[in-house]
Short mmCIF file of C-alpha atoms and ligand atoms in Angstrom, two decimals:
data_model
loop_
_atom_site.label_atom_id
_atom_site.label_comp_id
_atom_site.label_asym_id
_atom_site.label_seq_id
_atom_site.Cartn_x
_atom_site.Cartn_y
_atom_site.Cartn_z
CA MET A 9 67.37 -1.34 0.69
CA SER A 10 67.90 1.17 3.32
CA THR A 11 65.55 0.53 6.74
CA ASN A 12 63.85 4.05 6.12
CA SER A 13 61.91 2.59 2.12
CA LEU A 14 61.55 -0.87 4.60
CA LEU A 15 59.49 0.55 7.01
CA SER A 16 57.55 2.79 5.47
CA ILE A 17 56.60 -0.31 3.02
CA LEU A 18 56.01 -1.91 5.87
CA VAL A 19 53.71 1.06 7.18
CA CYS A 20 51.84 1.49 3.83
CA LEU A 21 51.56 -2.80 3.34
CA LEU A 22 49.60 -2.00 7.33
CA LEU A 23 47.82 0.68 5.50
CA TYR A 24 45.76 -1.27 2.29
CA GLY A 25 45.34 -3.60 5.38
CA PHE A 26 43.58 -1.44 7.39
CA PHE A 27 41.73 0.40 4.07
CA THR A 28 39.86 -2.65 2.58
CA LYS A 29 39.25 -4.08 5.63
CA ILE A 30 37.12 -1.60 6.77
CA THR A 31 35.72 -0.68 2.53
CA THR A 32 35.11 -4.38 2.27
CA ALA A 33 33.76 -4.73 5.17
CA PHE A 34 30.77 -2.55 4.26
CA SER A 35 27.90 -2.98 0.85
CA ILE A 36 25.59 -1.24 -0.07
CA LYS A 37 23.88 -4.44 -1.38
CA GLU A 38 21.45 -5.54 1.88
CA ALA A 39 22.14 -2.48 3.32
CA THR A 40 19.74 -0.79 6.06
CA THR A 41 19.47 2.69 6.65
CA ASP A 42 20.86 2.00 10.14
CA ASP A 43 23.74 0.97 7.85
CA LEU A 44 23.62 4.23 4.93
CA GLN A 45 23.01 6.59 8.12
CA LEU A 46 26.67 5.59 10.06
CA ALA A 47 28.21 4.82 7.12
CA PHE A 48 27.24 8.68 6.34
CA GLN A 49 28.21 9.46 9.64
CA GLN A 50 31.72 7.64 9.56
CA LYS A 51 32.31 8.66 6.12
CA HIS A 52 32.70 5.48 4.40
CA LEU A 53 29.94 6.15 2.47
CA THR A 54 28.26 9.86 0.69
CA SER A 55 24.82 9.91 -0.80
CA ARG A 56 25.88 10.61 -4.40
CA GLN A 57 28.05 7.49 -4.07
CA LEU A 58 25.01 5.52 -3.28
CA VAL A 59 23.22 7.17 -5.68
CA GLN A 60 25.75 6.15 -8.37
CA PHE A 61 25.19 2.43 -6.57
CA TYR A 62 21.72 2.74 -7.53
CA LEU A 63 21.61 3.87 -10.71
CA LYS A 64 25.03 1.18 -11.99
CA GLU A 65 22.19 -1.32 -10.70
CA ILE A 66 19.26 0.20 -12.35
CA ARG A 67 21.40 0.48 -15.27
CA ARG A 68 22.37 -3.80 -14.52
CA LEU A 69 18.93 -4.77 -13.65
CA ASN A 70 15.90 -2.49 -14.95
CA PRO A 71 16.20 -3.51 -19.10
CA LEU A 72 14.81 -7.14 -16.90
CA LEU A 73 12.68 -6.36 -14.05
CA ARG A 74 11.86 -3.96 -15.43
CA GLY A 75 11.32 -2.32 -11.59
CA PHE A 76 12.08 1.09 -12.12
CA ILE A 77 9.97 2.91 -15.13
CA GLU A 78 11.66 6.37 -14.28
CA VAL A 79 14.62 7.89 -12.70
CA ASN A 80 15.31 11.61 -11.40
CA PRO A 81 17.00 13.40 -13.68
CA ASP A 82 18.17 15.52 -10.60
CA SER A 83 19.02 12.32 -8.47
CA LEU A 84 22.29 13.55 -7.99
CA TYR A 85 22.38 16.74 -8.00
CA LEU A 86 19.86 16.05 -4.91
CA ALA A 87 21.71 14.00 -3.37
CA HIS A 88 24.98 15.71 -3.61
CA LYS A 89 23.35 18.72 -2.08
CA ALA A 90 22.13 16.05 1.20
CA ASP A 91 26.15 15.65 1.36
CA GLN A 92 26.43 19.23 1.68
CA GLU A 93 23.82 19.40 3.93
CA ARG A 94 25.18 16.54 6.14
CA LYS A 95 28.94 18.01 6.04
CA ALA A 96 27.44 21.35 7.54
CA ASN A 97 25.81 19.66 9.97
CA ALA A 98 22.25 21.36 9.00
CA GLN A 99 19.40 21.13 11.08
CA GLY A 100 17.82 17.69 9.75
CA SER A 101 20.69 16.32 8.42
CA LEU A 102 20.03 13.25 11.29
CA HIS A 103 16.97 11.99 10.19
CA THR A 104 16.74 8.28 9.64
CA LEU A 105 15.89 9.18 6.24
CA HIS A 106 18.24 12.04 5.39
CA GLY A 107 20.45 11.40 1.63
CA ILE A 108 18.19 7.94 1.46
CA PRO A 109 17.39 7.19 -2.04
CA ILE A 110 13.49 5.93 -2.20
CA LEU A 111 11.47 4.70 -5.07
CA LEU A 112 7.47 6.02 -5.97
CA ARG A 113 5.15 4.33 -7.23
CA ASP A 114 4.11 5.98 -9.89
CA ASN A 115 0.33 6.88 -9.41
CA ILE A 116 2.09 9.33 -6.06
CA ALA A 117 2.68 13.26 -7.53
CA THR A 118 6.28 14.72 -8.20
CA LYS A 119 6.58 18.28 -8.89
CA ASP A 120 9.87 17.68 -10.94
CA LYS A 121 10.78 16.33 -13.79
CA LEU A 122 9.45 12.67 -13.12
CA ASN A 123 6.19 12.07 -14.70
CA THR A 124 3.05 10.96 -12.99
CA THR A 125 1.46 8.29 -14.97
CA THR A 126 0.04 5.69 -13.54
CA GLY A 127 1.20 3.33 -15.22
CA SER A 128 -0.60 4.26 -18.30
CA PHE A 129 0.24 6.79 -21.46
CA ALA A 130 -2.72 8.55 -21.60
CA LEU A 131 -0.91 10.74 -18.50
CA LEU A 132 1.95 10.93 -20.23
CA GLY A 133 3.15 14.10 -20.01
CA SER A 134 0.63 15.73 -17.85
CA VAL A 135 1.45 18.81 -15.34
CA VAL A 136 1.16 18.52 -11.87
CA PRO A 137 0.06 21.54 -9.66
CA ARG A 138 1.99 20.17 -6.89
CA ASP A 139 3.77 17.16 -4.48
CA ALA A 140 1.49 14.46 -3.06
CA GLY A 141 1.06 15.27 0.51
CA VAL A 142 3.25 11.91 1.25
CA VAL A 143 5.68 13.52 -1.17
CA VAL A 144 6.33 16.82 1.37
CA ARG A 145 7.25 15.16 3.88
CA LEU A 146 9.66 13.01 2.66
CA ARG A 147 11.14 16.01 0.97
CA LYS A 148 10.93 17.59 4.12
CA ALA A 149 12.63 14.36 6.39
CA GLY A 150 15.43 14.82 3.45
CA ALA A 151 14.53 11.35 0.99
CA ILE A 152 15.53 11.31 -2.01
CA ILE A 153 12.91 10.89 -4.78
CA LEU A 154 15.46 8.44 -6.83
CA GLY A 155 12.40 7.39 -9.92
CA LYS A 156 9.13 6.11 -9.98
CA ALA A 157 8.48 2.39 -10.12
CA SER A 158 6.21 0.74 -12.73
CA MET A 159 2.79 -0.23 -11.64
CA SER A 160 0.27 -2.07 -12.99
CA GLU A 161 -1.79 0.74 -15.11
CA TRP A 162 -4.42 2.94 -13.11
CA ALA A 163 -3.27 0.27 -10.57
CA ALA A 164 -5.60 -2.45 -12.70
CA PHE A 165 -8.78 -0.99 -12.18
CA ARG A 166 -9.43 0.41 -15.34
CA SER A 167 -7.69 -1.56 -17.93
CA THR A 168 -7.43 -2.68 -22.19
CA PHE A 169 -8.61 0.70 -22.99
CA TYR A 170 -4.81 2.97 -21.82
CA LEU A 171 -1.54 1.77 -23.73
CA VAL A 172 0.51 0.06 -21.30
CA VAL A 173 4.07 2.33 -19.64
CA SER A 174 5.32 -0.08 -17.31
CA VAL A 175 5.43 -3.63 -19.12
CA GLU A 176 6.39 -6.81 -18.55
CA GLU A 177 7.94 -6.57 -14.62
CA LYS A 178 9.76 -10.22 -12.95
CA ASN A 179 9.83 -11.10 -9.72
CA PRO A 180 13.28 -11.26 -8.32
CA TYR A 181 12.67 -14.52 -7.15
CA VAL A 182 11.12 -16.57 -9.94
CA LEU A 183 11.31 -14.35 -13.58
CA SER A 184 8.44 -16.64 -14.37
CA ALA A 185 6.04 -15.99 -11.04
CA GLY A 186 5.27 -12.57 -11.44
CA PRO A 187 5.66 -10.12 -9.28
CA CYS A 188 2.27 -9.09 -8.16
CA GLY A 189 0.07 -5.96 -9.14
CA SER A 190 -0.25 -2.85 -7.98
CA SER A 191 2.97 -1.67 -6.58
CA SER A 192 5.26 -3.92 -8.28
CA GLY A 193 7.15 -2.71 -9.35
CA SER A 194 8.13 -1.14 -5.84
CA GLY A 195 8.65 -4.79 -4.15
CA ILE A 196 11.01 -6.02 -7.12
CA SER A 197 13.30 -2.75 -7.07
CA VAL A 198 13.78 -3.28 -3.49
CA ALA A 199 13.94 -6.84 -3.19
CA ALA A 200 16.48 -5.90 -6.16
CA ASN A 201 18.44 -3.43 -4.64
CA MET A 202 17.84 -1.17 -6.76
CA VAL A 203 16.80 1.75 -4.12
CA ALA A 204 17.05 1.49 -0.75
CA VAL A 205 13.21 1.72 0.33
CA SER A 206 10.25 2.94 -1.03
CA LEU A 207 6.09 4.15 -1.39
CA GLY A 208 3.23 1.59 -2.55
CA THR A 209 -0.37 2.09 -2.14
CA GLU A 210 -3.01 -0.30 -1.69
CA THR A 211 -6.77 -0.21 -2.22
CA ASP A 212 -7.00 -4.49 -1.56
CA GLY A 213 -3.71 -5.66 -1.59
CA TYR A 214 -1.67 -3.66 -3.42
CA ILE A 215 0.88 -3.10 -0.47
CA LEU A 216 0.90 -6.53 1.21
CA CYS A 217 0.77 -8.37 -2.36
CA PRO A 218 4.00 -7.40 -3.87
CA SER A 219 5.88 -7.05 -0.87
CA SER A 220 4.45 -10.67 0.03
CA VAL A 221 5.74 -12.21 -3.30
CA ASN A 222 9.40 -10.33 -3.66
CA SER A 223 9.86 -11.45 0.39
CA ILE A 224 9.90 -7.82 1.38
CA VAL A 225 8.21 -5.71 4.18
CA GLY A 226 5.78 -3.95 4.20
CA ILE A 227 2.95 -1.88 6.09
CA LYS A 228 -0.49 -0.71 4.83
CA PRO A 229 -1.62 1.43 6.95
CA THR A 230 -5.39 2.69 8.85
CA VAL A 231 -6.64 4.63 5.48
CA GLY A 232 -5.97 8.42 6.52
CA LEU A 233 -2.96 7.74 8.34
CA THR A 234 -1.24 8.65 4.82
CA SER A 235 -2.77 11.58 2.65
CA ARG A 236 -3.94 10.56 -0.64
CA SER A 237 -3.54 13.83 -1.56
CA GLY A 238 -1.45 13.79 -5.44
CA VAL A 239 -2.70 9.95 -5.41
CA VAL A 240 -4.37 8.70 -7.96
CA PRO A 241 -7.40 7.92 -6.89
CA ILE A 242 -9.51 4.31 -7.31
CA SER A 243 -11.70 4.13 -3.54
CA PRO A 244 -11.93 6.66 -1.01
CA ARG A 245 -12.59 4.34 1.61
CA GLN A 246 -9.65 2.14 0.88
CA ASP A 247 -7.15 4.09 -0.21
CA THR A 248 -3.31 4.66 1.54
CA VAL A 249 -0.45 4.63 1.19
CA GLY A 250 2.07 2.80 2.87
CA PRO A 251 5.80 1.61 2.87
CA MET A 252 7.30 -0.50 1.51
CA CYS A 253 10.67 -2.45 2.49
CA ARG A 254 13.41 -5.16 3.01
CA THR A 255 13.14 -5.15 7.01
CA VAL A 256 10.33 -3.76 9.57
CA ARG A 257 12.68 -1.25 11.01
CA ASP A 258 13.41 0.61 7.79
CA ALA A 259 9.63 0.19 6.50
CA VAL A 260 8.70 2.06 10.33
CA TYR A 261 10.85 4.43 9.72
CA VAL A 262 9.29 5.60 6.48
CA LEU A 263 5.81 5.22 7.77
CA ASP A 264 6.77 8.07 10.25
CA ALA A 265 8.01 9.76 7.86
CA ILE A 266 4.99 10.19 6.08
CA VAL A 267 2.23 9.77 8.79
CA GLY A 268 0.80 12.77 9.82
CA PHE A 269 -2.74 15.83 9.07
CA ASP A 270 -2.87 16.71 5.61
CA HIS A 271 -5.56 19.04 4.77
CA TYR A 272 -6.25 18.43 1.38
CA ASP A 273 -6.82 15.00 3.20
CA ASP A 274 -10.43 14.78 4.68
CA ALA A 275 -9.63 11.22 6.15
CA THR A 276 -6.33 12.54 7.17
CA ARG A 277 -8.00 14.94 9.79
CA ALA A 278 -10.29 11.95 11.09
CA ALA A 279 -6.88 9.62 11.88
CA VAL A 280 -4.89 11.37 14.05
CA LYS A 281 -5.86 10.08 16.45
CA PHE A 282 -4.99 6.87 15.99
CA ILE A 283 -1.54 8.47 15.02
CA SER A 284 1.39 7.86 17.45
CA GLU A 285 2.26 10.96 18.63
CA ALA A 286 6.20 10.09 19.16
CA GLY A 287 6.51 8.12 15.79
CA TYR A 288 6.66 4.66 15.96
CA LYS A 289 10.23 3.69 16.22
CA GLN A 290 10.24 3.02 19.94
CA PHE A 291 7.15 -0.50 19.31
CA LEU A 292 10.58 -2.07 17.14
CA LYS A 293 10.85 -4.74 19.61
CA PRO A 294 12.43 -7.77 19.12
CA ASN A 295 10.29 -10.05 21.34
CA GLY A 296 6.71 -8.19 20.77
CA LEU A 297 5.04 -11.48 19.81
CA LYS A 298 5.00 -12.68 22.77
CA GLY A 299 2.24 -13.05 24.44
CA LYS A 300 0.34 -12.29 22.16
CA ARG A 301 -2.92 -13.49 21.18
CA LEU A 302 -3.05 -13.92 17.05
CA GLY A 303 -6.98 -15.59 14.91
CA MET A 304 -6.59 -17.17 12.14
CA GLU A 305 -9.47 -16.27 9.53
CA LYS A 306 -10.29 -19.57 8.22
CA THR A 307 -15.13 -18.42 6.79
CA LYS A 308 -15.22 -16.06 4.24
CA GLU A 309 -18.01 -13.81 5.93
CA TYR A 310 -17.16 -10.81 4.59
CA GLY A 311 -18.28 -9.85 1.84
CA GLN A 312 -16.30 -9.81 -1.36
CA ASP A 313 -19.07 -9.78 -3.25
CA LEU A 314 -20.39 -6.75 -2.23
CA PHE A 315 -16.99 -5.21 -1.78
CA GLU A 316 -16.43 -5.66 -6.50
CA ALA A 317 -20.28 -4.78 -6.05
CA ALA A 318 -18.85 -1.56 -4.38
CA GLU A 319 -16.20 -1.15 -7.11
CA SER A 320 -18.51 -1.08 -9.96
CA LEU A 321 -21.50 1.43 -8.35
CA LYS A 322 -19.55 4.76 -8.83
CA GLY A 323 -21.38 7.03 -8.93
CA ALA A 324 -25.00 5.29 -8.83
CA ASP A 325 -25.45 6.99 -4.95
CA LYS A 326 -28.40 5.45 -3.77
CA LEU A 327 -26.88 2.34 -4.46
CA LEU A 328 -23.31 3.01 -3.86
CA LYS A 329 -24.99 4.41 -0.06
CA LEU A 330 -26.63 1.56 0.64
CA VAL A 331 -23.49 -0.92 -0.47
CA VAL A 332 -21.14 1.54 1.82
CA ALA A 333 -23.32 1.16 4.52
CA ASN A 334 -23.49 -3.01 4.48
CA LEU A 335 -19.20 -2.80 4.32
CA ASN A 336 -19.46 -1.09 7.69
CA LYS A 337 -21.86 -3.47 9.14
CA LEU A 338 -20.19 -6.19 7.19
CA SER A 339 -16.86 -4.98 8.69
CA ARG A 340 -18.79 -4.34 12.43
CA ASN A 341 -19.73 -7.41 12.83
CA GLY A 342 -17.44 -9.48 11.00
CA LEU A 343 -13.99 -8.15 11.68
CA GLU A 344 -14.32 -6.14 14.53
CA GLU A 345 -16.61 -8.46 16.79
CA LEU A 346 -14.53 -11.17 15.70
CA VAL A 347 -11.04 -9.25 17.23
CA ARG A 348 -13.07 -7.85 20.65
CA LYS A 349 -15.08 -11.62 20.72
CA HIS A 350 -11.85 -13.03 21.46
CA LYS A 351 -9.34 -10.90 22.86
CA LEU A 352 -7.28 -10.53 19.54
CA ASP A 353 -4.37 -8.48 19.05
CA ALA A 354 -4.46 -9.38 15.36
CA LEU A 355 -5.32 -11.93 12.75
CA VAL A 356 -2.84 -13.85 11.28
CA THR A 357 -2.31 -15.55 7.51
CA PRO A 358 0.20 -16.79 5.35
CA TYR A 359 -0.14 -14.76 2.22
CA ASP A 360 1.19 -16.36 -0.96
CA LEU A 361 0.08 -16.05 -4.33
CA ARG A 362 -3.41 -17.37 -4.61
CA ARG A 363 -4.30 -16.50 -1.28
CA SER A 364 -3.03 -13.11 -1.91
CA SER A 365 -6.97 -11.42 -1.69
CA ASP A 366 -8.35 -13.53 2.29
CA ILE A 367 -6.69 -11.32 3.91
CA SER A 368 -6.56 -7.89 1.80
CA THR A 369 -9.70 -8.04 0.70
CA LEU A 370 -11.17 -8.39 4.68
CA LEU A 371 -8.71 -5.37 5.91
CA ALA A 372 -9.40 -2.85 2.66
CA ILE A 373 -13.00 -2.80 3.36
CA GLY A 374 -13.06 -1.51 6.87
CA GLY A 375 -9.86 0.78 5.42
CA TYR A 376 -7.99 -0.78 8.45
CA PRO A 377 -3.90 -1.74 8.43
CA GLY A 378 -2.19 -4.27 8.47
CA ILE A 379 1.97 -5.72 7.47
CA THR A 380 3.40 -7.96 5.97
CA VAL A 381 6.84 -9.81 6.47
CA PRO A 382 8.57 -12.35 4.41
CA ALA A 383 7.96 -16.10 6.18
CA GLY A 384 9.97 -18.03 3.27
CA TYR A 385 9.73 -19.68 0.19
CA ASP A 386 7.25 -22.73 -1.94
CA ASN A 387 8.93 -25.80 -3.52
CA VAL A 388 9.76 -23.88 -6.58
CA GLY A 389 10.92 -20.67 -4.94
CA VAL A 390 8.93 -18.44 -5.37
CA PRO A 391 8.71 -16.19 -1.14
CA PHE A 392 5.40 -15.53 0.54
CA GLY A 393 4.56 -13.52 3.55
CA ILE A 394 2.78 -14.22 7.35
CA CYS A 395 0.22 -11.38 7.24
CA PHE A 396 -0.80 -9.70 10.27
CA GLY A 397 -3.38 -7.42 10.37
CA GLY A 398 -5.89 -5.49 13.34
CA LEU A 399 -8.80 -2.51 13.13
CA LYS A 400 -7.97 1.26 12.72
CA GLY A 401 -4.85 2.99 15.00
CA ILE A 402 -3.28 -0.37 15.29
CA GLU A 403 0.08 -0.39 14.01
CA PRO A 404 2.08 -0.08 17.03
CA LYS A 405 1.23 -3.37 17.93
CA LEU A 406 1.24 -4.85 14.20
CA ILE A 407 5.10 -3.37 14.98
C1 LIG B 23 8.42 12.22 -19.26
O1 LIG B 23 7.22 11.82 -19.86
C2 LIG B 23 8.23 13.28 -21.18
C3 LIG B 23 7.44 12.89 -22.54
O2 LIG B 23 6.53 13.10 -22.26
C4 LIG B 23 9.53 12.04 -21.56
O3 LIG B 23 10.83 12.71 -22.91
C5 LIG B 23 10.48 12.20 -20.25
O4 LIG B 23 11.86 12.01 -20.86
C6 LIG B 23 9.73 12.02 -19.21
N1 LIG B 23 10.43 11.94 -17.81
C7 LIG B 23 11.60 11.78 -17.77
C8 LIG B 23 12.68 11.69 -15.96
O5 LIG B 23 11.62 9.99 -17.26
#
């Protein structure tokens, strides 16, 4: 063998080692949006490859976990488009969500090939007039709508009468534990790495609970911070759309993309004053908890019975007004007074399946924000979170 061929073999071996090192150093599984963006920039990954990876994982895992009910047939095309835009340095191609696949809870309307069913056969094939407000913003940010997530039918607020599109979702940590409703598919799919990030919606606990039991991060924004236009409604004074992701940072990127005024949703006008103008990313601080006063809720002063009464009285105008006034009073005299009196930065509580309704109801009736982050696992391995909540517009502090 000549020196030349020996040399070329050596070079090949070296190069081989070099490249395998690079490719194995990056794994899509558990990657954050920052990891993915870096891989895009360094040309180790394209959006198309990323979508292909997720489609493979969905085919492999979804028959068991059932987090997705529909996959966007255009997702590969959209990924290809994102790759072209990045190549051309097109405007917006450096946005944190550009080329990143996102999963939407199925009550969020998309004007594309996907159905918007709220988990019910009753709405299968229905045609929505336009994208939901938050979807308009996500598309503008360059995110790829990968599919629709399974959910409790009609968010479990109608039930029994309709046939259900999404059935038997499973908790990826402990299959028998249940994923918690009703943004269950979003929680499952993010936890099992079938998608990068997701959106859920909350009326009472629907973001916080499934995030908590699937060991991910959920942010339930102040009501009106994110538009509910194009989102099948349950309670206008409580409904809110928020991110469900694997890290706080990812959730904040998604929140940054979806907050803002939408003339189709009046509540967003009133909440504009709560929005952090320079975005929420600036509040991500590793030692943000230092020196903060946290309150732990012990008693139920807040009127779950009235909340339930209010929900059952839709349409009974006079009574409803009375109940709503009462709820407002309870919020003012309850959480608001508590936070002011004790000069609290936030309220904190462990959040597991048994206690799921405690803090979320408190936050729900006042339209207050909350965030849950993974805290551990119970004795059979079911994850639970720790939930921080506070008054309207307190997102910067919660983050
Ligand atoms: C939407 O629903 C129709 C049935 O009405 C179905 O044929 C179609 O495949 C669904 N779309 C997607 C993207 O799954």
